[in-house]
Short mmCIF file of C-alpha atoms in Angstrom, two decimals:
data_model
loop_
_atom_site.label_atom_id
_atom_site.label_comp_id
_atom_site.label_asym_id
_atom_site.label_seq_id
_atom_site.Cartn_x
_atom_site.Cartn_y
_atom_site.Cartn_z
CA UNK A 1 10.16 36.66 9.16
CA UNK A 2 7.01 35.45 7.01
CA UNK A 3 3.82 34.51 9.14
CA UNK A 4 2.63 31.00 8.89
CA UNK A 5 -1.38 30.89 7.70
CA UNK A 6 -3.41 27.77 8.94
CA UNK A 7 -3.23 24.82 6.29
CA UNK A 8 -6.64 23.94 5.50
CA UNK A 9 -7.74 20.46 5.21
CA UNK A 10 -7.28 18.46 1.79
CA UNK A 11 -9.73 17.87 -1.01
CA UNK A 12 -11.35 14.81 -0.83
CA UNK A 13 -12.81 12.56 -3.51
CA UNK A 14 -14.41 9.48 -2.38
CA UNK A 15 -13.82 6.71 -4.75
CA UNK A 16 -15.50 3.36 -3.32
CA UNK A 17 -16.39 1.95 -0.14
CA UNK A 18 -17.66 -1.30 1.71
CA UNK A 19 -18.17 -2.83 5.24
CA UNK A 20 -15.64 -1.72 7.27
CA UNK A 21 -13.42 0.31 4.60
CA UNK A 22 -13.44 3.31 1.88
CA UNK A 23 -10.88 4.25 -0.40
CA UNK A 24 -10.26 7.90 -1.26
CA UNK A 25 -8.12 10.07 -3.26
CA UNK A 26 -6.71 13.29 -1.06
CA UNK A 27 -5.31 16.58 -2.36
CA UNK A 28 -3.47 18.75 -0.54
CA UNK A 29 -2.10 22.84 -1.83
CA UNK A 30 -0.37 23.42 1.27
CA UNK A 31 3.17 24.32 1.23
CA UNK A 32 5.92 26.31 3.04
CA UNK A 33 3.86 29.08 4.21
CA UNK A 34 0.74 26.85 5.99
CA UNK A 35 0.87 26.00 9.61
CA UNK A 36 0.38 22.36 10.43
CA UNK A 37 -1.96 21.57 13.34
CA UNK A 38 -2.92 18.27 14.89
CA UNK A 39 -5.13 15.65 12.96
CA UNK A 40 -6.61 12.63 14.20
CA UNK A 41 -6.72 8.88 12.76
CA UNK A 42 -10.48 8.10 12.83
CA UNK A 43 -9.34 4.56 11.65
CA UNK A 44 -6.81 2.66 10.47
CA UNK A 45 -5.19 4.72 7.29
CA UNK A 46 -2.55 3.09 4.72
CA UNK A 47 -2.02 5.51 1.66
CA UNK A 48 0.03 5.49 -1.24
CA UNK A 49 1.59 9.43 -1.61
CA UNK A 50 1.23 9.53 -5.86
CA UNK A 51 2.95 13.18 -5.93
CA UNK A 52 4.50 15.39 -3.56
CA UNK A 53 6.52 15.47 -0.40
CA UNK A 54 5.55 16.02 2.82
CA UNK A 55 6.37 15.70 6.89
CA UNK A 56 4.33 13.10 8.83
CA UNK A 57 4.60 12.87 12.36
CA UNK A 58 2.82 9.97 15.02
CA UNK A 59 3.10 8.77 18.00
CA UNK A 60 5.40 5.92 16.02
CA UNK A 61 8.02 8.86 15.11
CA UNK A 62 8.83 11.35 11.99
CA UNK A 63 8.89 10.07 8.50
CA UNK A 64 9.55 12.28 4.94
CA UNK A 65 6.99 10.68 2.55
CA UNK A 66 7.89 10.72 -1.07
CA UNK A 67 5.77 9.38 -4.31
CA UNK A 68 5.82 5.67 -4.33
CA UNK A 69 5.67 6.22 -0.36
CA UNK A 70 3.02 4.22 1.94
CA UNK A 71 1.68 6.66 4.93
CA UNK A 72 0.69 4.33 8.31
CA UNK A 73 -2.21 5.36 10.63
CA UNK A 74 -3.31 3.73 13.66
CA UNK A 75 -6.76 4.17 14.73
CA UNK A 76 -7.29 7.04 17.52
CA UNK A 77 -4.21 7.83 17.11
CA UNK A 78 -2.73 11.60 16.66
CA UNK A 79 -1.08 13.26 13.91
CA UNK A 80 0.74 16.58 12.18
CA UNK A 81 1.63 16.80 8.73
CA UNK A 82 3.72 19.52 6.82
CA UNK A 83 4.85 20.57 4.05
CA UNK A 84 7.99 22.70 4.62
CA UNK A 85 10.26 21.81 1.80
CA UNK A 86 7.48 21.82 -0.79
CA UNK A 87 4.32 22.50 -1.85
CA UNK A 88 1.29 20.22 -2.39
CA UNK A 89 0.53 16.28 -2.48
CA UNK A 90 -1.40 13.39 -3.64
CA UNK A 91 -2.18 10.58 -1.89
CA UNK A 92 -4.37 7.33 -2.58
CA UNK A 93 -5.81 6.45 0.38
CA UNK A 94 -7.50 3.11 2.40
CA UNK A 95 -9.12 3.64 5.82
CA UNK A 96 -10.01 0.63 7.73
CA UNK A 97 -12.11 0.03 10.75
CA UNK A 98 -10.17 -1.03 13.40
CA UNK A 99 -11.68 -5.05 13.78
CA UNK A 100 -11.16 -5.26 9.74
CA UNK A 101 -7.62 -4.19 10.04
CA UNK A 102 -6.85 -6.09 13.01
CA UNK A 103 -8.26 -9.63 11.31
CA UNK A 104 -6.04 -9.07 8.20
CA UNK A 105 -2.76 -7.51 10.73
CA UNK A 106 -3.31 -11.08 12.34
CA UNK A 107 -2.89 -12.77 9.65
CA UNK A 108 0.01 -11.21 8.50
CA UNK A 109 2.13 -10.64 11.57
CA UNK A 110 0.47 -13.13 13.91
CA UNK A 111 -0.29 -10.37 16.32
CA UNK A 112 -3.93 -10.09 17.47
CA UNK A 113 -3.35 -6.68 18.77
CA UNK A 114 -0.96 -5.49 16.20
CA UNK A 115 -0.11 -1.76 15.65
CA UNK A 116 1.60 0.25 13.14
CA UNK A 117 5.32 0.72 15.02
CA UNK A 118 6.62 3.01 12.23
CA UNK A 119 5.03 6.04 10.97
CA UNK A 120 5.67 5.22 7.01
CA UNK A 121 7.25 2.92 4.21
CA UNK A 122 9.56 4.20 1.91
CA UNK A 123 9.13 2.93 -1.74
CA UNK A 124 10.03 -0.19 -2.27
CA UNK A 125 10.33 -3.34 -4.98
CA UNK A 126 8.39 -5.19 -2.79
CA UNK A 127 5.32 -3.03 -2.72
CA UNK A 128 6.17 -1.55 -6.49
CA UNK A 129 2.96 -4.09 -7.76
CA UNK A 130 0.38 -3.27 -5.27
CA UNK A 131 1.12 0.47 -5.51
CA UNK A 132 0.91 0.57 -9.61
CA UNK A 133 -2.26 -1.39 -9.52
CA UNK A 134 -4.12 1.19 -6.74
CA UNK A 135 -3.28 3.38 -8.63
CA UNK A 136 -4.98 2.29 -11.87
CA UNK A 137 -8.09 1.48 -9.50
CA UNK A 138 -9.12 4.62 -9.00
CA UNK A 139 -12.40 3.98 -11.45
CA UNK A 140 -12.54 0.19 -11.14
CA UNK A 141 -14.89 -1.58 -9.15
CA UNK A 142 -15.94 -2.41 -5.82
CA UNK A 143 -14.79 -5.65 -5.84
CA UNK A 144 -11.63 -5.38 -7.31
CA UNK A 145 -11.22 -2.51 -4.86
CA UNK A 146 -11.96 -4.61 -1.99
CA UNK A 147 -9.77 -7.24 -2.76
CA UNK A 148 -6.88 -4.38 -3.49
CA UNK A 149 -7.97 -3.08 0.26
CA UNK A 150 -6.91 -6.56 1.70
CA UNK A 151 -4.06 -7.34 0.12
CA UNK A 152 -2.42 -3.79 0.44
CA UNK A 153 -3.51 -4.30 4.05
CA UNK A 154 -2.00 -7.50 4.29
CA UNK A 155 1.53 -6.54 2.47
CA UNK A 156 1.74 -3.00 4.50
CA UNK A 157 1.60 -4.84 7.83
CA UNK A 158 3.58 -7.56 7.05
CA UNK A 159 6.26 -5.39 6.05
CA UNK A 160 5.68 -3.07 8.76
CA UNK A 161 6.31 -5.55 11.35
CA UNK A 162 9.85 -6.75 10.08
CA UNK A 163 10.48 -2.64 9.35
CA UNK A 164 13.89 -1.11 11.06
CA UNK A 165 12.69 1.57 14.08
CA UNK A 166 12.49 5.32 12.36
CA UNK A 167 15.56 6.72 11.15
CA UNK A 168 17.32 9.48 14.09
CA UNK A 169 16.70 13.36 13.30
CA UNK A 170 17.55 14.08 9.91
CA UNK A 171 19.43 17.53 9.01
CA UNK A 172 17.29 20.37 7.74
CA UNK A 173 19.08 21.58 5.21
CA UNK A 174 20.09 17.84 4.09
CA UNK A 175 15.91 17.05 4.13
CA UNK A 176 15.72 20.82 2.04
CA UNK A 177 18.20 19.18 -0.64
CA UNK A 178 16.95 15.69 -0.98
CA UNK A 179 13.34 17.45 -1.54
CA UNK A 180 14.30 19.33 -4.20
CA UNK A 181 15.91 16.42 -5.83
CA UNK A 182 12.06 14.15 -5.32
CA UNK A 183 10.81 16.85 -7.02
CA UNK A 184 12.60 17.23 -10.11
CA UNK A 185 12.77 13.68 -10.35
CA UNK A 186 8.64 13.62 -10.35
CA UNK A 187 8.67 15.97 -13.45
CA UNK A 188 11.62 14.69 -15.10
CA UNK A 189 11.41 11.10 -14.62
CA UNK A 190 11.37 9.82 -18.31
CA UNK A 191 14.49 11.96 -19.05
CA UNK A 192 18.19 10.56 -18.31
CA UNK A 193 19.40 11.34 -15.20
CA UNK A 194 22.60 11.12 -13.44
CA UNK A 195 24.38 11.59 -10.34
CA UNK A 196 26.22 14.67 -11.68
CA UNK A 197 23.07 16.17 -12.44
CA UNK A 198 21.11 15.35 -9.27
CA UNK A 199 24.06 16.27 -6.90
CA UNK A 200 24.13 19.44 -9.03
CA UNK A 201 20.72 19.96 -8.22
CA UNK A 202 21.17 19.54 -4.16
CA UNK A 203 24.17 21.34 -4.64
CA UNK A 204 26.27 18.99 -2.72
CA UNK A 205 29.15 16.43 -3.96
CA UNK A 206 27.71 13.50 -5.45
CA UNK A 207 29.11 11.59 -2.24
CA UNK A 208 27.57 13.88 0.17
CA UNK A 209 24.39 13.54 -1.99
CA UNK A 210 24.26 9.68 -2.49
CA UNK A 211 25.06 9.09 1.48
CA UNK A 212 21.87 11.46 2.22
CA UNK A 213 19.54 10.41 -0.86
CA UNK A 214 19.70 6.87 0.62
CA UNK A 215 19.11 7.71 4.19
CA UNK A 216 16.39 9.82 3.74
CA UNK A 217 14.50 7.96 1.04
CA UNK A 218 15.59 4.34 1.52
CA UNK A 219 16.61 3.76 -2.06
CA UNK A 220 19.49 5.12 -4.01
CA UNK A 221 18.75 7.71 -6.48
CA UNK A 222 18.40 4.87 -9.72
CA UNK A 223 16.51 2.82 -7.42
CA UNK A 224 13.98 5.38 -6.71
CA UNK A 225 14.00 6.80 -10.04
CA UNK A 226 13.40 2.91 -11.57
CA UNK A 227 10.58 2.59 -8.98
CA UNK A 228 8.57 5.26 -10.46
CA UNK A 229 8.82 4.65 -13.72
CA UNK A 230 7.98 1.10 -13.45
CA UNK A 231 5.02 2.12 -11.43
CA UNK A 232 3.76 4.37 -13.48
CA UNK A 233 4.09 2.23 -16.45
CA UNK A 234 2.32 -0.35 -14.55
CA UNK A 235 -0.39 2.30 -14.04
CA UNK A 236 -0.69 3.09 -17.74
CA UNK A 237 -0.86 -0.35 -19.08
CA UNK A 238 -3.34 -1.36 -16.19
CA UNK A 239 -6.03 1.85 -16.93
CA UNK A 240 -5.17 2.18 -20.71
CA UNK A 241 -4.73 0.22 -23.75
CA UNK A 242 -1.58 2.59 -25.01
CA UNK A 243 0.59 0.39 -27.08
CA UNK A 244 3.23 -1.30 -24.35
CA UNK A 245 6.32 -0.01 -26.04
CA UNK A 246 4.88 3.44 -25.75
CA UNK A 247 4.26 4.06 -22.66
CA UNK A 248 7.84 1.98 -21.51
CA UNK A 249 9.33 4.56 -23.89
CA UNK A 250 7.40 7.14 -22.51
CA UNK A 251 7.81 6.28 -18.97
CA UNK A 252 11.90 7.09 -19.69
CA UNK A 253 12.97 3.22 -21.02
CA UNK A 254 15.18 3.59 -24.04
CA UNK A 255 14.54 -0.17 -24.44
CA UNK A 256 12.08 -2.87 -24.65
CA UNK A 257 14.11 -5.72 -23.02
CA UNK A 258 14.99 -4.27 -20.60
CA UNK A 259 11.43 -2.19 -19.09
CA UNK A 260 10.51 -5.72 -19.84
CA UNK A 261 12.78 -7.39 -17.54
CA UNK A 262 12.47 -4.71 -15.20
CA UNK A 263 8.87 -4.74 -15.04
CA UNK A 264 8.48 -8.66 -14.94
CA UNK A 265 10.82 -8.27 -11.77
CA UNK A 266 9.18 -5.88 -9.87
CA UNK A 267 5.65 -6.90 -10.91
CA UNK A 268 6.30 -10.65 -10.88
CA UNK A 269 4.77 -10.70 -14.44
CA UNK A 270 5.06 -9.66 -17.83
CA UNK A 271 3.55 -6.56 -19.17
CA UNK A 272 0.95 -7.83 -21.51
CA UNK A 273 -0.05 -10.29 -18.99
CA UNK A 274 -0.35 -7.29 -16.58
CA UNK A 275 -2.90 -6.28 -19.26
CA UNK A 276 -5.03 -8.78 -19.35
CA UNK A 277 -5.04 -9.21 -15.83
CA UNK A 278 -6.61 -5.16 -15.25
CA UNK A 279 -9.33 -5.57 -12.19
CA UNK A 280 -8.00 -8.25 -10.86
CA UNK A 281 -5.72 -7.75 -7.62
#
């Protein structure tokens, strides 16, 4: 039986701020062998998880957070997170005092007193713009990281208030698997994948791995896997001037057309207009 150290609080790097929010970029080395212990939600807290997987748990329930992922934190409010089946994360975070929050909440869910009912979001199309663009902001400036603040605000409770109720207790071992898989799928996203291989991986049938995949993550496997790559094209072409059809290609596309139809779907634009359009939220 191995003993359990304390996990230590993650690295912090502030990246901009205003009245009534900050946005900052959090590292965390834990892993397997650190003990979680009880944190609190100063203020309201959305972030985008950029790498890793880790447990969250709330008052609102248990979630599995996963890159492309949005992490929900009510003000005051409790929490644990661990990192059992993995180790290390990266998240991009916005914190929110509570009036602020609660002004933009209203407008999105018409609920003056609304509060996060589910602990997370799992990656989504819907989301897929907001989260490239944060996380291109990460040098931009404070206005355009305002105006990111609000809108990602606005989307995450709008979408949180029409979310299903967390998912029942998942299986250990089937959580174990499905980790493993977000993992290699983070480092091996531009190569081609397929359910053989990724079943192979969790070293279940492809069934067995599909039916648990989707109920843990909330996408199937190509969803998920087109999700990341269109993000972090999005990212590129947002933060660099790359050629487009190299980062697509490098991002795991094998053609233009189709990243391009992919991306104007998910992004509700076209790449080069994408481009121009850096700083702006």
């Amino acid at each position: 039986m191995s003993l359990q150290r304390q996990q230590r609080a993650p690295d912090i790097r502030h990246i901009a701020s205003g009245v009534g929010w900050r946005l900052s970029e959090f590292v965390c080395d834990a892993g397997p062998d650190d003990r979680p212990f009880e944190e609190r939600h100063d203020d309201v807290s959305i972030s985008l998880v950029a790498s890793g997987t880790f447990d969250y748990r709330t008052h609102a329930g248990a979630a599995f957070l996963h890159p492309g992922g949005i992490l929900l934190g009510a003000a005051g409010r409790c929490y644990e997170c661990g990192h059992e089946h993995g180790r290390g994360d990266r998240c991009i975070s916005y914190a929110f005092r509570a009036d602020y929050f609660a002004e933009i909440a209203c407008d999105a869910t018409g609920e003056a007193d609304f509060e996060f009912a589910t602990p997370a979001l799992p990656a989504s199309l819907g989301l897929a713009s907001l989260a490239a663009r944060l996380e291109a902001l990460v040098d931009a400036q404070a206005l355009a990281t305002e105006e990111a603040a609000i809108r990602f605000a606005h989307a995450a409770a709008r979408t949180a208030a029409g979310a299903p109720a967390a998912r029942g207790k998942i299986a250990a071992r089937d959580k174990r698997r499905v980790a493993d898989v977000l993992r290699f799928i983070e480092t091996h996203a531009d190569e081609a994948l397929d359910l053989d291989r990724l079943a192979a991986i969790a070293g279940v049938s492809k069934f067995h791995f599909l039916r648990s995949f989707t109920r843990i993550v909330g996408l199937t496997p190509y969803r998920y896997l087109l999700l990341m790559r269109l993000r972090r094209a999005g990212a590129a072409i947002a933060a660099t001037d790359r050629p487009i059809s190299e980062i697509a290609f490098d991002a795991g596309f094998d053609d233009l057309s189709t990243f391009n139809a992919h991306f104007r779907a998910a992004m509700g634009t076209n790449p080069g207009a994408w481009r121009r359009e850096r700083g702006k939220i």
